[in-house]
Structures are given as C-alpha cells and as structure tokens.
Coordinates of C-alpha atoms and ligand atoms in Angstrom, one line a residue:
X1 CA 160.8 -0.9 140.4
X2 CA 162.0 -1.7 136.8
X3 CA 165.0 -3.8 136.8
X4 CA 166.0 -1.8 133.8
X5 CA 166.0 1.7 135.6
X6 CA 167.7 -0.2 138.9
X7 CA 171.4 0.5 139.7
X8 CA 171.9 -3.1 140.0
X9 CA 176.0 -3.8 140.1
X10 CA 175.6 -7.4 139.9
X11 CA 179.3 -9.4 140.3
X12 CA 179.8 -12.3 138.0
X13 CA 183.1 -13.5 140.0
X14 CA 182.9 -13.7 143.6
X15 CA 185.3 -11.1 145.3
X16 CA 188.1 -12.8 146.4
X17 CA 188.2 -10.3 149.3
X18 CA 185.2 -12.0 151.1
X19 CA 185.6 -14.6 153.6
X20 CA 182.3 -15.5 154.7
X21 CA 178.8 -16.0 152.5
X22 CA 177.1 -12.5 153.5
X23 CA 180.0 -10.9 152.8
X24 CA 180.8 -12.3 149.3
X25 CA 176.9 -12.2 148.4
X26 CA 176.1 -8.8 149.7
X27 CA 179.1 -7.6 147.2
X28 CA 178.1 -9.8 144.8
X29 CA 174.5 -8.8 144.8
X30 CA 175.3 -4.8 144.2
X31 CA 174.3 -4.3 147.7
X32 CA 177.8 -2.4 149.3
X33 CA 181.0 -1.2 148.2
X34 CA 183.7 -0.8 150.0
X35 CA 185.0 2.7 150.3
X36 CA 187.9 2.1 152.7
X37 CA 188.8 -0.9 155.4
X38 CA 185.4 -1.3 157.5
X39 CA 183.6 1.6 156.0
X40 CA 181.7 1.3 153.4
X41 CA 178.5 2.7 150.9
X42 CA 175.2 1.7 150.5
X43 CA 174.1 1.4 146.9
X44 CA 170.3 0.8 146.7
X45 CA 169.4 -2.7 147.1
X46 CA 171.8 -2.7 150.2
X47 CA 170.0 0.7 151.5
X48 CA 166.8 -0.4 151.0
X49 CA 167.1 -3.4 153.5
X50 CA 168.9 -1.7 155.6
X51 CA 165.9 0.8 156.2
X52 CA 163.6 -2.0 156.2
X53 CA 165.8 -3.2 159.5
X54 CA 165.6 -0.2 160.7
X55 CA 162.1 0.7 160.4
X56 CA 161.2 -2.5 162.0
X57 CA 163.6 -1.6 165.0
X58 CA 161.9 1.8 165.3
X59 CA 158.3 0.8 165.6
X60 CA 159.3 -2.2 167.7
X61 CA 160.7 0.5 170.1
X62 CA 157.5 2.5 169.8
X63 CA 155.7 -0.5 171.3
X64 CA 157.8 -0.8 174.4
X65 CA 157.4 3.2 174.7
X66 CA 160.9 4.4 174.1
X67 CA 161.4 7.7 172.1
X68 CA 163.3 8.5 168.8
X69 CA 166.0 11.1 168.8
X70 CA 169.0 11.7 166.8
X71 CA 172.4 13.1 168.4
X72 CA 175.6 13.6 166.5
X73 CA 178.2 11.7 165.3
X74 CA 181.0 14.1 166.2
X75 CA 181.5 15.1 169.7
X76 CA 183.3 17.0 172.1
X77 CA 186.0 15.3 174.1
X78 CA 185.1 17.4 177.3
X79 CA 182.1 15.0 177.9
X80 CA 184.1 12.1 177.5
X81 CA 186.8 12.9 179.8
X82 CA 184.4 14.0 182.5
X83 CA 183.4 10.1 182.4
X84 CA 187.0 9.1 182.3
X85 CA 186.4 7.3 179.1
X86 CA 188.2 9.5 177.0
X87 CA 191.5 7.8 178.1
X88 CA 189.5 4.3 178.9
X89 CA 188.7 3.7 175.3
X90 CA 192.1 4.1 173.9
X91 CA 192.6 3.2 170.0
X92 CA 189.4 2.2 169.1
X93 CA 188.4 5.8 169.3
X94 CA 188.9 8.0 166.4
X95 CA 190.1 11.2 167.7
X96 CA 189.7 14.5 165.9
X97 CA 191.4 18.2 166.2
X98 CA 189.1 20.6 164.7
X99 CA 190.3 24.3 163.6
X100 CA 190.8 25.6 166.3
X101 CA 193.0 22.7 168.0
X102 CA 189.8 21.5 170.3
X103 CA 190.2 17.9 170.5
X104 CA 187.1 16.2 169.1
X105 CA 186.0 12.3 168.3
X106 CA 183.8 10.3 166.5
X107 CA 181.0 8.3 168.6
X108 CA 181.5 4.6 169.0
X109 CA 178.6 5.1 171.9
X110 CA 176.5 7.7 173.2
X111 CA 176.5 7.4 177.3
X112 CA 178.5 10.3 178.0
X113 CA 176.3 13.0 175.5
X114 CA 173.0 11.4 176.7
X115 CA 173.7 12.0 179.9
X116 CA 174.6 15.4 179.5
X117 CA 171.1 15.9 177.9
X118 CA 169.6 14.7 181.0
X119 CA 171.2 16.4 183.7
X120 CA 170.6 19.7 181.7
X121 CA 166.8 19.3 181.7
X122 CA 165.3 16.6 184.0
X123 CA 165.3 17.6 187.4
X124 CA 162.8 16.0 189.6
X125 CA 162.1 12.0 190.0
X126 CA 158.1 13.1 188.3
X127 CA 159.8 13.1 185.2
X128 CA 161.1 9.3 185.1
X129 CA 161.2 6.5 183.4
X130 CA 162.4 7.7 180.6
X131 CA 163.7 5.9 177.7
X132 CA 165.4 7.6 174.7
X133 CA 167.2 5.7 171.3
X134 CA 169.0 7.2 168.6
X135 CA 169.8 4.9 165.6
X136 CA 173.2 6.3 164.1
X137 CA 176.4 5.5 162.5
X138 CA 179.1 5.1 165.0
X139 CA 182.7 4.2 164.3
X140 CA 184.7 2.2 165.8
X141 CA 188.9 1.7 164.8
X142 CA 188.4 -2.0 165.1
X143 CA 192.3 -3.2 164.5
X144 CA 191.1 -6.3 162.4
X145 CA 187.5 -5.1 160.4
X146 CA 186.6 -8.0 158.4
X147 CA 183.3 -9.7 157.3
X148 CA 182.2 -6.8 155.6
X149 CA 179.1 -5.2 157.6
X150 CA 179.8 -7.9 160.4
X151 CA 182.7 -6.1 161.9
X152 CA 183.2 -2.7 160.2
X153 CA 184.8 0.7 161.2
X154 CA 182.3 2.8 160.4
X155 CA 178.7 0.8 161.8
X156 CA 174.6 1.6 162.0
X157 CA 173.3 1.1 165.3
X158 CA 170.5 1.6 167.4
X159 CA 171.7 3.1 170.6
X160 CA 168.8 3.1 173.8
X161 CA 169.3 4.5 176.8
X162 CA 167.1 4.8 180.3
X163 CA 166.8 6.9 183.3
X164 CA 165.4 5.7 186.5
X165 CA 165.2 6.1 189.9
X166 CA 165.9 2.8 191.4
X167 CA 167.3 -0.1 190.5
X168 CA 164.0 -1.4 190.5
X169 CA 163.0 0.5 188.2
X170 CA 166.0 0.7 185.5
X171 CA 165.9 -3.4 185.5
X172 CA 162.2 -3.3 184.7
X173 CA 164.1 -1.3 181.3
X174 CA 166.2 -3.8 181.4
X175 CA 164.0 -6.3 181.2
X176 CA 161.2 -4.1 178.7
X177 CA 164.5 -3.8 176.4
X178 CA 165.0 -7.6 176.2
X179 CA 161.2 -8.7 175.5
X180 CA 161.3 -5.7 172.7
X181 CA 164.4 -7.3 171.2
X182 CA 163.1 -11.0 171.3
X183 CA 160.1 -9.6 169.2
X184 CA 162.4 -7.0 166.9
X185 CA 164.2 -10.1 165.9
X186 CA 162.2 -12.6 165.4
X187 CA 160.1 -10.1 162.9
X188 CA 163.4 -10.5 161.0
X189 CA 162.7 -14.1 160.7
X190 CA 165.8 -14.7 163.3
X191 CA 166.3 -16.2 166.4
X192 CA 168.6 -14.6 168.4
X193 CA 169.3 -15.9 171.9
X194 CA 169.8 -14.1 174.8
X195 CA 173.0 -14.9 176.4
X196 CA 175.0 -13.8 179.7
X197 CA 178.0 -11.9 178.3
X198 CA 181.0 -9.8 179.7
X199 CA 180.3 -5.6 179.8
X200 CA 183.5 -4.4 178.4
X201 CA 184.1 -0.3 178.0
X202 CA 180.2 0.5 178.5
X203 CA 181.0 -1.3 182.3
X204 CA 177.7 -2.5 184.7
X205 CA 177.5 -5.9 186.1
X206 CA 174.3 -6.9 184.4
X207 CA 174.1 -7.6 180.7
X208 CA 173.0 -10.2 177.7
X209 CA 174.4 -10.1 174.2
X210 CA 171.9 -11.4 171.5
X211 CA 173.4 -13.8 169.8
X212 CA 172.4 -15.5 166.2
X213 CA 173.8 -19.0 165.6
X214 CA 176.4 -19.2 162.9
X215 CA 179.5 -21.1 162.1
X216 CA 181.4 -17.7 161.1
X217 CA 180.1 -16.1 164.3
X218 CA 183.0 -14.3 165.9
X219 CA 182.0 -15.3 169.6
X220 CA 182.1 -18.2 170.7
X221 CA 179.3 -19.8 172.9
X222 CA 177.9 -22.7 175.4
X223 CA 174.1 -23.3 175.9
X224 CA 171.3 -25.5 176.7
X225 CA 169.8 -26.9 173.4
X226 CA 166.4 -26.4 174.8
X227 CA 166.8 -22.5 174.6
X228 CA 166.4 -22.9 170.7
X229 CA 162.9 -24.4 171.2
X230 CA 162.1 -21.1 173.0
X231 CA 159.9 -18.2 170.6
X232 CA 158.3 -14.9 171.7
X233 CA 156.0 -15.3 169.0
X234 CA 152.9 -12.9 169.0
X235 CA 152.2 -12.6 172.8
X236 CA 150.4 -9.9 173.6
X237 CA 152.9 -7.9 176.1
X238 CA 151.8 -4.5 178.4
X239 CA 155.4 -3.2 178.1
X240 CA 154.4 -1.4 181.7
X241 CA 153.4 -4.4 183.5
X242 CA 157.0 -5.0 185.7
X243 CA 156.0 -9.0 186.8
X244 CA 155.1 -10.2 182.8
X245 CA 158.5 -8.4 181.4
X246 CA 160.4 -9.9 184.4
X247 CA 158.6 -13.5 183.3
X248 CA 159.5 -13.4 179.7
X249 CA 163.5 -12.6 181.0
X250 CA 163.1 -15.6 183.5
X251 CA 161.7 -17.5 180.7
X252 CA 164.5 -16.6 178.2
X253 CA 167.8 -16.7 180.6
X254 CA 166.7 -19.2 182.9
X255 CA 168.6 -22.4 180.7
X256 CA 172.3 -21.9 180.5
X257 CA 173.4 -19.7 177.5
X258 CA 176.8 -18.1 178.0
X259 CA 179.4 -16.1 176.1
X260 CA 182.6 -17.7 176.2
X261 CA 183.7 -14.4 178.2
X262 CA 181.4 -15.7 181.0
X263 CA 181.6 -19.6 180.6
X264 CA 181.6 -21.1 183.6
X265 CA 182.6 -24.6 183.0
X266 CA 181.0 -25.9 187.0
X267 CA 177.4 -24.8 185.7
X268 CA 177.6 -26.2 182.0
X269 CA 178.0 -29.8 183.2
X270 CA 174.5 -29.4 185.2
X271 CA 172.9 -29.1 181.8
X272 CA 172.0 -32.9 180.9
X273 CA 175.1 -33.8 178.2
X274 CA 172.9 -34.4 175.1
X275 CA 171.7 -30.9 175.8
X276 CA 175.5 -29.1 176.0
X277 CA 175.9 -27.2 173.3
X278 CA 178.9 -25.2 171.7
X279 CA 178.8 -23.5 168.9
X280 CA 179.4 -19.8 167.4
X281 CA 177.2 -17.2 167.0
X282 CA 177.4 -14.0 165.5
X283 CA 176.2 -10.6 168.4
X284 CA 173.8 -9.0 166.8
X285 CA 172.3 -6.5 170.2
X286 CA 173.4 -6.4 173.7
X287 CA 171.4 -5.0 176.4
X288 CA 173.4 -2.9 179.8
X289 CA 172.6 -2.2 183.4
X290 CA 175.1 -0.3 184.8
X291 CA 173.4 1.6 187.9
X292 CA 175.0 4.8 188.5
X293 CA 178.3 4.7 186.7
X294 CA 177.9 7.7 184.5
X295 CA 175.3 9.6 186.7
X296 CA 177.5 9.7 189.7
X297 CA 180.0 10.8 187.1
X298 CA 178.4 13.5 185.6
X299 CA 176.3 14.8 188.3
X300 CA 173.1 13.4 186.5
X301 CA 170.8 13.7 189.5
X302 CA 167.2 14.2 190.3
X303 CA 165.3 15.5 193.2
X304 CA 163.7 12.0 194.6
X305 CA 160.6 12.0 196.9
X306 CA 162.2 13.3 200.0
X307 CA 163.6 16.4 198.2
X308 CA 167.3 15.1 198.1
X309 CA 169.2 14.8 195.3
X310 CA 170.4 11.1 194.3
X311 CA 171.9 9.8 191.0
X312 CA 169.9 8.5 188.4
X313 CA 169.9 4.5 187.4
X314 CA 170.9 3.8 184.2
X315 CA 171.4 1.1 181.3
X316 CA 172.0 0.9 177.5
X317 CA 171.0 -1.5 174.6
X318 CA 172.0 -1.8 171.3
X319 CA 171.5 -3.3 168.1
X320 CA 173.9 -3.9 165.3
X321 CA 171.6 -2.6 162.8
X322 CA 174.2 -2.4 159.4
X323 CA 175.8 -6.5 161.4
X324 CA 172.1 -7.4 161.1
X325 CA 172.4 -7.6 157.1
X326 CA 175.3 -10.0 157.1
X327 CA 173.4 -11.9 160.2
X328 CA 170.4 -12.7 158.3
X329 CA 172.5 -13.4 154.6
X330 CA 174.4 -16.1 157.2
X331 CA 171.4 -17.8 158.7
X332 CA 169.4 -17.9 155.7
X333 CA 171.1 -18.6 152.3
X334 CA 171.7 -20.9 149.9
X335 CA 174.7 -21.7 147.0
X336 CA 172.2 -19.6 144.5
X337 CA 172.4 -16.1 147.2
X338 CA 170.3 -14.5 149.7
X339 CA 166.6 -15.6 150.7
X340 CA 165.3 -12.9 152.6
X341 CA 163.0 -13.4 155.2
X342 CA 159.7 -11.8 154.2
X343 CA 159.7 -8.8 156.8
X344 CA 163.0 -7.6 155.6
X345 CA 162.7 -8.3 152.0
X346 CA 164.2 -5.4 149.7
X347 CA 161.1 -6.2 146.8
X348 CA 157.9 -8.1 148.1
X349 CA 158.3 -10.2 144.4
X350 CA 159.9 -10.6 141.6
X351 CA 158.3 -10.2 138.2
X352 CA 160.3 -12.7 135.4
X353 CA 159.7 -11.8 132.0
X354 CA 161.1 -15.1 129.9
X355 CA 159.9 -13.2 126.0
X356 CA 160.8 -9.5 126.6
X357 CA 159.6 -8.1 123.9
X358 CA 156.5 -10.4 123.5
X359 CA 153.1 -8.4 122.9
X360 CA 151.1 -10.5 125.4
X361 CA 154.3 -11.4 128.1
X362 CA 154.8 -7.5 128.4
X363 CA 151.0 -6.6 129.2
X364 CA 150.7 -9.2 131.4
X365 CA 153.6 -8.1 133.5
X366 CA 152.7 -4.7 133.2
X367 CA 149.4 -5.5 134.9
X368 CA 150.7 -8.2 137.4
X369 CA 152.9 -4.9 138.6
X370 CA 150.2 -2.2 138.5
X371 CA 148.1 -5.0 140.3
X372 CA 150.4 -5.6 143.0
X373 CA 152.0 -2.0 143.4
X374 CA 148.0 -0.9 144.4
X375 CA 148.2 -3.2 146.8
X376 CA 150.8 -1.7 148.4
X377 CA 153.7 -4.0 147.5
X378 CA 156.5 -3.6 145.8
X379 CA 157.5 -6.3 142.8
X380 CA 160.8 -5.9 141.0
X381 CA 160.2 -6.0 137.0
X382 CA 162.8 -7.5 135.7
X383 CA 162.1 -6.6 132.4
X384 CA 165.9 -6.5 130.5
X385 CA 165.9 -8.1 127.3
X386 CA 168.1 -11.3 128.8
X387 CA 168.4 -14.9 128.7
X388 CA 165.8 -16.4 131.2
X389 CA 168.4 -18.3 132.6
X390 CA 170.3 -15.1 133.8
X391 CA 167.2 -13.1 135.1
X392 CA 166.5 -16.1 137.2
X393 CA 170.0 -16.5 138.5
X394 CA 170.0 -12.7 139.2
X395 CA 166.6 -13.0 141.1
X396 CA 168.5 -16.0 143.2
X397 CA 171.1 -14.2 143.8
X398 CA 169.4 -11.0 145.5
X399 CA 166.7 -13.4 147.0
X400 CA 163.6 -12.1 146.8
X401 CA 161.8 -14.3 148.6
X402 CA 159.0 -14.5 145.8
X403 CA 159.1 -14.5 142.6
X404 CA 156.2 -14.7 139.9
X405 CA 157.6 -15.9 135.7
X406 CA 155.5 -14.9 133.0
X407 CA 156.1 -16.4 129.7
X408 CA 154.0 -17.0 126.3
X409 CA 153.2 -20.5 126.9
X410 CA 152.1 -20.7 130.2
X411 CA 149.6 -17.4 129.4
X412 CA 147.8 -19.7 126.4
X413 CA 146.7 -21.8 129.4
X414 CA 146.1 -18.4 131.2
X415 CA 148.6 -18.9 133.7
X416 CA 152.0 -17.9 135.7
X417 CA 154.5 -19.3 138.1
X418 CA 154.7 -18.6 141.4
X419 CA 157.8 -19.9 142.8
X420 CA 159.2 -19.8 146.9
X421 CA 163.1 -18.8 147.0
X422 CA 163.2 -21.0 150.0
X423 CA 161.9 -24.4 149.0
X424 CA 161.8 -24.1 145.1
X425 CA 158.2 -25.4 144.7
X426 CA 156.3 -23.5 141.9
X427 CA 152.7 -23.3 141.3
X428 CA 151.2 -22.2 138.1
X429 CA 148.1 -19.7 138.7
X430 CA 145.9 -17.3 137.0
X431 CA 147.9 -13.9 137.4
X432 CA 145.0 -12.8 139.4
X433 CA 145.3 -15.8 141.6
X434 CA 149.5 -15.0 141.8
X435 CA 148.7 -11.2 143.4
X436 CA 146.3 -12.1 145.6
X437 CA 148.3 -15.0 146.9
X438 CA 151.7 -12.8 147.8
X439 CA 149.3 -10.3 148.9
X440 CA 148.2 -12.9 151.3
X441 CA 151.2 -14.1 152.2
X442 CA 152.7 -10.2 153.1
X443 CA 149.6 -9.5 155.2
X444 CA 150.0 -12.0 157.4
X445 CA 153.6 -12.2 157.9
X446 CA 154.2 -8.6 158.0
X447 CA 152.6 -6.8 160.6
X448 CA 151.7 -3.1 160.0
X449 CA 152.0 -0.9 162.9
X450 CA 149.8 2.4 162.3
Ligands
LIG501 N1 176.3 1.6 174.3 C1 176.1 0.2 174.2 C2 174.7 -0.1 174.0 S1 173.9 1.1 173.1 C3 176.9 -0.4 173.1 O1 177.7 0.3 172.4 N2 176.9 -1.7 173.0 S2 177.7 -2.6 172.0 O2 179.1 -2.2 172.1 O3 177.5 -3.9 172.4 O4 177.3 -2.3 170.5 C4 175.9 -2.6 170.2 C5 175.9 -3.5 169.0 O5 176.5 -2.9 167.9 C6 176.6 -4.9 169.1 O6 175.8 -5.8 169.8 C7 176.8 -5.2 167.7 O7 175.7 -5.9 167.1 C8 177.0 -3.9 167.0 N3 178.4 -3.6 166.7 C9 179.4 -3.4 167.6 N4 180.6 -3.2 167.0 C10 180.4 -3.3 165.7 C11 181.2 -3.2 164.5 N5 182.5 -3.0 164.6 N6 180.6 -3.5 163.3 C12 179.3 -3.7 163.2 N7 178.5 -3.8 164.3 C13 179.0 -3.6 165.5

C-alpha cells in the first residue's frame, strides 16, 4: 500500500474524549470512528487488524477442531424465552418489534439459537463431540460504554459452543478451548492469564476469564506472581488426547489467579507474600461449562448408548475480538503510539522516503516494495511529499513494528535503515540485506497455517 492512496485520518490533537492510551491512539491513528456511544466504524487501518485478530482466531480454532459458522445478529425472542433469558437479561438486551409487532432482539450471545440448531438435527450420541464458533458482532446496552473498543455497545466476538455427552466429555472442550486460547494469544504477542471468574447471565459453575494485565483493566484481580512466568509456547498439542489438555489446564490454573468476583481472601494468604499479587487486568475471553442448563431447557437431547434419551452437556467460550485491539494498544505502547506485535501487525514494514521526489530515493523504494510485496509481505510506502520528521512520527504513531528509511545519502554508501519500533536500534544495510532481513524476521514469528 501507498501511503498516498491510504485513507489515513491521522489526528494531530488527541481527542479529549479518550480516557485510556488505546483508546486515544486508535482515534488518533485513523483506525475507528465513533458513530454513536459504544458503536463504532472501522476505517481501514482499524479493519485491517481487526481481521488479522480474527484470522488468527479462526485457524487457531481449526487446530483444536472446532468448526466455522455464521448465525445472525437478529433473532427471534421465542428462543430466548424458551431459555427464560429473555426476561433474565433485562436492559442490556436490545429489544426489537419488527413489522408485524413480533418482538425481536439483537444478540449479545448465541446459546439459545445454537441450541435450537442442535436439537433440530443431531439426534443420536454417534454424532458428538461437536464443537461449533461463529465470530460475529453482538451488542450489548452496556449502561456506561467507555474505552472505546474495550467496552462498546455494539462488539466483535468469537462465540464457541460444544455438545457432549458427559460431563466428561464437555470438560475435555473445556479444557481443548483453554489450551487453544493460551496459544491464540500468545500469537498476538500477549499473555493473558487464565483466571477463576464468576459466570454471570451465561450461568454454569465452571469458568476462567482470560485476563491481560493492565492498569486501565476494568476487573480487578489477585494472583500468584509465578503464573506470569508460565508460556504455552510452541508445544506440540493432539487437541484429542483428554490427559495432555487436562495437564496444560492443571498447569495453567493450578497457582492462585482470581477475579475479584471469586477472591477468596483464606486461599490468597497461602501464596508466599512476595508472590501476592493485585493488580488490574483487562478480560479479553472467557471460557463456560454449564452442563445441561439450556439442553434440559430446550429439549436438546440425544439418543445415548442404551437408546434413551438424555440432555446434552454443554459450554461456551468467547473472545473479545474488536476489546483485543485496545488490549494489545494497552500492553504494548509507547508516548510515540502503537507497536504492534508482529503477528497482528496492519503493514509487515514501513517504507520512509526522506527526498520524495529524488530520482535515485524513489527507485530504490519502488524496488525495496516490489521486493518485499513478492515475498508475500505487505510494506506501507509512505511516499507523500512531507517533512521526514512527520512521516516518521506518523509511522510511530500507527506502529508498524518495522520500518526501513531510504534517503540520498545513505544510498551513496549503498545503504538503508532498518529500524525496530520497539527498541529504536537501527542498522544501516544494503536494501537487499533490509528485505531479506524482515522477511526473516515474519517467517519465523508468524506461523502460516496451510
Ligand atoms: N456466550 C459466552 C461465551 S461465547 C459469552 O458471551 N461470554 S462473555 O460474556 O464473557 O463475552 C465474551 C468476551 O466478549 C468477553 O470475554 C469480552 O472479551 C468480550 N466482551 C464482552 N462484552 C464486551 C463489550 N461490551 N465490549 C467489548 N467486548 C466485550
């Protein structure tokens, strides 16, 4: 992408609007605009990470086995009162009448239609496990939005749901669901700990909210320090295999790491005192077991082994894919902008023209950018005719995490700058050296899934 053909709507002033840093740089960086409280569009360098999250959500849920599927946004009430949530979820729903006076809502969750699809076409235990996910806008009448993406009305969110036919069985989803998010984040480059929390309206007795560490995080939390030393890294994981998923969520929730919904004050003080931690963090997924609340419900049953009919085992897990934006701007910033992590990165590079204009700066961009585009990356060009100094604070500011400055005199010794968002350090290298560098650097960091 050219910088100059980029819808770009970079703020100069920072929106006094915006409490918090991802919220003030996301609308500083041309990334959202609000269209009303909590709701808001996506212009393109806001979309384009967005999908990036996303995608890496979908083919992390391709690796535990779990299928895509889309349902609506709008939805009948008649489901929802069958589950007895209709009433249950009082103002935070956004209720609809259409034409002809049929009460109608807007999904802030998916149980209730989910189910329905189940009981309509599974019928015998043969056909379970089965795991299905949606990722969809929701909405949600929050009374205070704020924070921009981080608490809005109208949100993105990946929405999973299983069917089993023990409890056995749905906490080995349980458990599948939490080793899949460990790895979905950390390919964000965040850590996000996996913490005992309260079930609210989706109801169960089992459930973890993932939670990123953050001053401006609206929860508040208590932990071991020693869970932050914990990383899934690249372990090899057969999603199928019941006893290693079950180790990795020993391994994860065995150290004290509570919501302050769940504190419990008696089994904090066990943890050794230079290990008590409190601090805030920001929920950014949160994985359910809730047995047979809505199967018993809605008559979602299957015919089990002995020909009888019993209630399918259920859960659901989420993740706050439009909060995840604001979650990674708060853990990884600086008083320039954004630094994206390399796998969500909008551009893989920035290109810096400093003599637009210039004969021998031009070409050597232009080739720096066919060079890296046939590599399969994708360098923004900022090629404007600007000062240096406000390309560079522009490229700061949107936080590419590379960036590569070409300029007259560094090309008479042959060479360009390659420069790391996150530490500042710059090399100077041949251009071919520059491409084949970040080319390095992408394919190890981002892992392609075929
Ligand atoms: N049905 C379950 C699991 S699919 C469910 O709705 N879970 S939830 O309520 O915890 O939402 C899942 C995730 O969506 C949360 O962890 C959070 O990251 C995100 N989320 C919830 N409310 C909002 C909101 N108002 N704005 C942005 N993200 C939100």
């Amino acid at each position: 992408m050219r910088m100059s053909r980029y819808f770009l709507p970079v703020l100069k002033e920072t929106p006094s609007e915006a409490q918090i840093v991802s919220h003030r740089y996301m609308l500083r960086a041309g990334m959202i605009k609000q269209a009303s409280a909590g709701i808001y569009s996506w212009l393109p360098l806001g979309y384009k990470v967005l999908k990036k999250i996303e995608n890496i959500v979908h083919e992390e849920q391709a690796r535990a086995g779990h299928l895509p599927m889309l349902m609506p946004t709008i939805q009948s009430a008649d489901l929802w009162r069958e589950s007895g949530r209709y009433d249950d979820y009082g103002e935070e729903m956004l209720r609809i009448k259409d034409r002809h006076d049929r009460d109608m809502l807007f999904t802030p969750t998916a149980e209730e239609l989910i189910t329905d699809i189940f009981r309509a076409h599974v019928g015998s235990y043969k056909d379970l496990p089965l795991t299905m996910y949606q990722i969809q806008w929701k909405f949600r009448d929050e009374v205070r939005p704020r924070f921009g993406v981080m608490r809005g009305r109208e949100f993105y969110m990946k929405d999973g749901y299983n069917f089993d036919l023990t409890k056995e069985d749905a906490l080995h989803a349980y458990n599948r669901h939490l080793v899949s998010y460990l790895r979905t984040y950390e390919r964000m480059g965040l850590q996000a700990i996996p913490m005992r929390a309260d079930s609210g309206p989706i109801g169960g007795d089992d459930t973890h909210e993932f939670l990123v560490l953050a001053d401006t995080g609206e929860s508040e939390v208590f932990y071991d320090s020693a869970v932050t030393d914990l990383t899934f890294g690249d372990r090899d994981i057969d999603y199928d295999d019941k006893a290693q998923c079950a180790g990795v969520m020993e391994e994860f929730t065995n150290l004290y790491a509570r919501t302050d919904e769940t504190h419990d004050e008696a089994l904090f003080n066990q943890v050794p005192e230079e290990r008590r931690k409190v601090a805030r963090g920001i929920e950014v997924g949160q994985i359910f077991y809730f047995g047979t609340k809505y199967s018993e419900a809605m008559k979602a049953t299957v015919q089990g082994p002995d020909g009888k009919p019993v209630p399918v085992h259920m859960g659901s897990h989420g993740i706050g894919v439009s909060r995840l934006l604001g979650a990674i701007i708060e853990a990884s910033h600086d008083d320039k902008g954004i630094i994206w992590p390399e796998g969500v990165t909008p551009f893989h590079v920035g290109i810096v023209n400093l003599k637009q204009g210039d004969d021998e700066a031009d070409a050597a961009c232009e080739s720096l950018y066919t060079a890296l585009t046939a590599l399969g990356l994708e360098p923004l060009y900022d090629d404007r005719d600007e000062r240096a100094g406000g390309k560079f604070a522009t490229m700061d500011l949107i936080g590419l995490p590379w960036r590569i400055t070409v300029g007259p005199r560094g090309l008479k010794n042959g060479v360009v700058e390659l420069t790391s968002r996150r530490t500042g350090e710059s090399e100077e290298l041949s251009p071919e050296e520059a491409v084949k560098k970040v080319a390095a650097i992408y394919g190890t960091t981002s892992e392609k899934v075929v």
